[in-house]
Short mmCIF file of C-alpha atoms in Angstrom, two decimals:
data_model
loop_
_atom_site.label_atom_id
_atom_site.label_comp_id
_atom_site.label_asym_id
_atom_site.label_seq_id
_atom_site.Cartn_x
_atom_site.Cartn_y
_atom_site.Cartn_z
CA UNK Y 1 0.00 0.00 0.00
CA UNK Y 2 0.83 3.67 -0.02
CA UNK Y 3 3.32 5.11 2.48
CA UNK Y 4 3.17 8.80 3.34
CA UNK Y 5 5.96 10.45 5.29
CA UNK Y 6 5.57 13.91 6.81
CA UNK Y 7 8.15 16.39 8.16
CA UNK Y 8 8.73 18.09 10.49
CA UNK Y 9 6.86 16.55 13.40
CA UNK Y 10 6.83 19.89 15.23
CA UNK Y 11 7.22 23.41 13.91
CA UNK Y 12 7.37 26.62 15.88
CA UNK Y 13 7.15 29.99 14.12
CA UNK Y 14 6.65 33.60 15.09
CA UNK Y 15 3.33 35.19 14.24
CA UNK Y 16 3.52 36.67 10.75
CA UNK Y 17 6.20 34.26 9.54
CA UNK Y 18 5.61 31.53 6.98
CA UNK Y 19 5.36 27.81 7.73
CA UNK Y 20 6.10 24.93 5.38
CA UNK Y 21 5.22 21.28 5.95
CA UNK Y 22 6.46 18.60 3.58
CA UNK Y 23 5.18 15.16 2.65
CA UNK Y 24 6.44 12.40 0.41
CA UNK Y 25 4.48 9.46 -0.95
CA UNK Y 26 5.55 6.12 -2.35
CA UNK Y 27 2.87 5.09 -4.84
CA UNK Y 28 3.13 6.89 -8.17
CA UNK Y 29 -0.53 6.00 -8.82
CA UNK Y 30 -1.70 8.36 -6.06
CA UNK Y 31 -3.62 11.21 -7.61
CA UNK Y 32 -5.30 13.17 -4.82
CA UNK Y 33 -3.53 14.89 -1.93
CA UNK Y 34 -5.58 16.58 0.82
CA UNK Y 35 -4.38 18.47 3.87
CA UNK Y 36 -6.26 18.35 7.16
CA UNK Y 37 -6.09 20.59 10.23
CA UNK Y 38 -6.86 19.13 13.63
CA UNK Y 39 -7.55 21.43 16.55
CA UNK Y 40 -7.29 20.18 20.10
CA UNK Y 41 -10.06 17.74 20.98
CA UNK Y 42 -11.57 17.83 17.50
CA UNK Y 43 -11.58 15.68 14.42
CA UNK Y 44 -9.46 16.70 11.41
CA UNK Y 45 -10.96 19.16 8.91
CA UNK Y 46 -10.02 19.56 5.27
CA UNK Y 47 -8.27 22.86 4.57
CA UNK Y 48 -6.97 22.40 1.03
CA UNK Y 49 -6.41 19.65 -1.51
CA UNK Y 50 -4.69 19.15 -4.84
CA UNK Y 51 -5.11 16.69 -7.67
CA UNK Y 52 -2.30 15.19 -9.68
CA UNK Y 53 -3.04 17.21 -12.79
CA UNK Y 54 -2.27 20.47 -10.96
CA UNK Y 55 1.10 21.74 -9.70
CA UNK Y 56 -0.07 24.38 -7.24
CA UNK Y 57 -3.25 25.56 -5.57
CA UNK Y 58 -3.86 28.59 -3.37
CA UNK Y 59 -6.61 29.60 -1.00
CA UNK Y 60 -5.94 32.92 0.70
CA UNK Y 61 -2.98 32.36 3.08
CA UNK Y 62 -2.54 28.67 2.39
CA UNK Y 63 -1.13 26.97 -0.68
CA UNK Y 64 -0.19 23.46 -1.68
CA UNK Y 65 2.43 22.45 -4.23
CA UNK Y 66 2.87 19.06 -5.86
CA UNK Y 67 5.94 17.58 -7.54
CA UNK Y 68 4.82 14.32 -9.14
CA UNK Y 69 8.28 13.45 -10.40
CA UNK Y 70 9.79 13.63 -6.94
CA UNK Y 71 6.58 12.32 -5.32
CA UNK Y 72 6.36 15.07 -2.77
CA UNK Y 73 3.88 17.78 -1.88
CA UNK Y 74 4.00 20.67 0.56
CA UNK Y 75 1.70 22.92 2.54
CA UNK Y 76 2.62 26.60 2.75
CA UNK Y 77 1.01 28.95 5.26
CA UNK Y 78 1.89 32.62 4.95
CA UNK Y 79 1.39 35.40 7.52
CA UNK Y 80 0.77 32.86 10.25
CA UNK Y 81 -1.63 33.72 13.06
CA UNK Y 82 -2.08 32.18 16.52
CA UNK Y 83 -5.28 30.48 15.33
CA UNK Y 84 -3.18 28.52 12.81
CA UNK Y 85 -1.73 26.59 15.78
CA UNK Y 86 -2.92 22.99 15.35
CA UNK Y 87 -1.82 19.59 14.08
CA UNK Y 88 -1.69 19.29 10.29
CA UNK Y 89 -1.93 16.02 8.38
CA UNK Y 90 -1.20 15.31 4.76
CA UNK Y 91 -2.79 12.37 2.97
CA UNK Y 92 -2.73 10.57 -0.36
CA UNK Y 93 -5.03 8.26 -2.24
CA UNK Y 94 -5.09 6.59 -5.66
CA UNK Y 95 -8.67 5.30 -5.71
CA UNK Y 96 -10.57 7.54 -3.29
CA UNK Y 97 -11.38 4.45 -1.22
CA UNK Y 98 -8.38 4.31 1.08
CA UNK Y 99 -6.75 7.51 2.29
CA UNK Y 100 -3.23 7.18 3.71
CA UNK Y 101 -2.18 9.81 6.23
CA UNK Y 102 1.17 11.22 7.28
CA UNK Y 103 2.19 11.22 10.93
CA UNK Y 104 1.22 14.85 11.53
CA UNK Y 105 2.95 18.17 12.21
CA UNK Y 106 2.24 20.14 15.34
CA UNK Y 107 2.42 23.82 14.39
CA UNK Y 108 2.86 26.38 17.15
CA UNK Y 109 2.50 30.04 16.20
CA UNK Y 110 3.96 32.28 18.89
CA UNK Y 111 2.29 35.70 19.31
CA UNK F 1 -26.90 19.41 10.69
CA UNK F 2 -25.07 17.12 13.14
CA UNK F 3 -22.58 15.66 10.60
CA UNK F 4 -20.69 12.64 12.00
CA UNK F 5 -21.53 11.68 15.57
CA UNK F 6 -19.45 9.27 17.64
CA UNK F 7 -20.29 7.72 20.98
CA UNK F 8 -18.94 7.31 23.55
CA UNK F 9 -16.38 10.11 23.75
CA UNK F 10 -14.38 8.35 26.45
CA UNK F 11 -14.25 4.76 27.65
CA UNK F 12 -12.02 2.67 29.87
CA UNK F 13 -11.98 -1.07 29.25
CA UNK F 14 -10.36 -3.93 31.04
CA UNK F 15 -8.22 -6.39 29.08
CA UNK F 16 -10.44 -9.00 27.47
CA UNK F 17 -13.63 -6.96 27.53
CA UNK F 18 -15.55 -6.14 24.37
CA UNK F 19 -17.31 -3.01 23.28
CA UNK F 20 -18.81 -1.22 20.30
CA UNK F 21 -17.96 2.30 19.19
CA UNK F 22 -20.95 3.89 17.53
CA UNK F 23 -20.82 6.16 14.50
CA UNK F 24 -23.70 7.74 12.69
CA UNK F 25 -23.87 10.37 9.96
CA UNK F 26 -26.82 12.39 8.70
CA UNK F 27 -25.35 13.57 5.39
CA UNK F 28 -26.46 10.55 3.34
CA UNK F 29 -22.82 9.77 2.59
CA UNK F 30 -22.05 6.46 0.92
CA UNK F 31 -18.51 6.03 2.23
CA UNK F 32 -17.63 5.59 5.89
CA UNK F 33 -14.30 4.98 7.60
CA UNK F 34 -12.78 4.09 10.94
CA UNK F 35 -9.34 5.41 11.77
CA UNK F 36 -7.24 5.14 14.89
CA UNK F 37 -4.84 7.88 15.94
CA UNK F 38 -1.80 7.08 18.06
CA UNK F 39 0.66 9.76 19.21
CA UNK F 40 3.19 10.54 16.48
CA UNK F 41 1.69 7.93 14.17
CA UNK F 42 -0.95 9.83 12.27
CA UNK F 43 -4.21 8.21 11.29
CA UNK F 44 -4.31 4.53 10.41
CA UNK F 45 -7.29 3.08 8.53
CA UNK F 46 -8.99 0.19 10.32
CA UNK F 47 -12.02 -0.55 8.11
CA UNK F 48 -14.04 1.26 5.53
CA UNK F 49 -17.37 0.86 3.77
CA UNK F 50 -18.47 2.00 0.32
CA UNK F 51 -22.15 1.52 1.05
CA UNK F 52 -24.66 -0.43 3.10
CA UNK F 53 -23.74 -4.09 3.25
CA UNK F 54 -20.19 -3.59 1.92
CA UNK F 55 -17.11 -3.35 4.13
CA UNK F 56 -13.40 -3.86 3.57
CA UNK F 57 -10.20 -3.98 5.60
CA UNK F 58 -7.83 -1.09 5.96
CA UNK F 59 -4.22 -1.03 7.17
CA UNK F 60 -4.79 -2.25 10.75
CA UNK F 61 -7.97 -4.41 10.93
CA UNK F 62 -6.82 -7.06 13.41
CA UNK F 63 -8.84 -7.13 16.62
CA UNK F 64 -11.77 -5.19 15.12
CA UNK F 65 -15.00 -5.91 13.30
CA UNK F 66 -17.48 -3.69 11.52
CA UNK F 67 -20.90 -3.90 9.96
CA UNK F 68 -22.88 -1.53 7.76
CA UNK F 69 -26.56 -2.40 7.75
CA UNK F 70 -27.74 1.15 7.01
CA UNK F 71 -26.31 4.15 5.17
CA UNK F 72 -26.24 6.15 8.41
CA UNK F 73 -24.51 3.79 10.85
CA UNK F 74 -21.07 2.20 10.90
CA UNK F 75 -20.29 0.65 14.31
CA UNK F 76 -16.81 -0.61 15.20
CA UNK F 77 -16.62 -3.67 17.42
CA UNK F 78 -13.63 -4.46 19.61
CA UNK F 79 -13.46 -8.07 20.71
CA UNK F 80 -11.15 -9.11 23.55
CA UNK F 81 -9.67 -5.66 24.16
CA UNK F 82 -5.88 -5.43 24.46
CA UNK F 83 -3.64 -2.56 25.71
CA UNK F 84 -2.44 -2.10 22.10
CA UNK F 85 -5.96 -0.92 21.25
CA UNK F 86 -5.59 2.10 23.54
CA UNK F 87 -6.03 4.94 21.08
CA UNK F 88 -8.28 7.70 19.82
CA UNK F 89 -10.74 6.42 17.25
CA UNK F 90 -12.19 8.59 14.52
CA UNK F 91 -15.10 7.84 12.28
CA UNK F 92 -15.34 9.68 8.98
CA UNK F 93 -17.66 9.81 6.01
CA UNK F 94 -17.45 10.90 2.40
CA UNK F 95 -20.16 11.50 -0.14
CA UNK F 96 -18.46 9.28 -2.73
CA UNK F 97 -19.26 9.20 -6.39
CA UNK F 98 -16.99 10.78 -8.95
CA UNK F 99 -13.94 12.31 -7.34
CA UNK F 100 -15.39 14.01 -4.26
CA UNK F 101 -12.57 13.52 -1.80
CA UNK F 102 -13.39 15.41 1.39
CA UNK F 103 -13.59 13.30 4.54
CA UNK F 104 -15.87 14.56 7.33
CA UNK F 105 -14.66 13.43 10.73
CA UNK F 106 -16.41 12.96 14.03
CA UNK F 107 -14.88 14.35 17.21
CA UNK F 108 -13.31 11.07 18.23
CA UNK F 109 -13.66 8.39 20.89
CA UNK F 110 -10.80 8.01 23.37
CA UNK F 111 -10.40 4.40 24.47
CA UNK F 112 -8.10 3.20 27.22
CA UNK F 113 -7.53 -0.50 27.81
CA UNK F 114 -6.06 -1.37 31.21
#
């Protein structure tokens, strides 16, 4: 099956700085890559996703990039705010049945 | 709209006991999933279902059973609980069809096996 690796496991930034979280995947057939944000005591929520036919996608302060050749994708958060503090998960799927998740990144935005 | 509802939120089990984690969704989603979340390990898929009457194994199915008799409900059964099953369990659903990928998660059920 698919194997998704995520780095770093923890990330601490100053408010207003940018944050980047990186993921790699093993199965070249994977074609959909979502990112989820999990706040304390809650279930994960989708914040952005990208399909394999697209190299980059933006939504206000967040963006995702995909490099199919290298089999890696990244989440970029600009102008970070304290409310961005959470655990972020990347995921990959090739058939939309099984979604394989990374191990998570705990982002701490210091005011 | 309640979304995905999980019960119980917390439970302590003794080794060898059995229990069922309940999950129900009111969005008429075809796909439902059970994940477990261990510290530093991300989310691992236990079982999933593509519709009523159809279930399939995920990455870590051993020690668990599921059933899907209705579109709304997808209970997860733990037989003979072991300390290794101490985890936070998340149920999720997806509308399915075409390439709609968003998973909607419940708030989780924290299970401790002592």
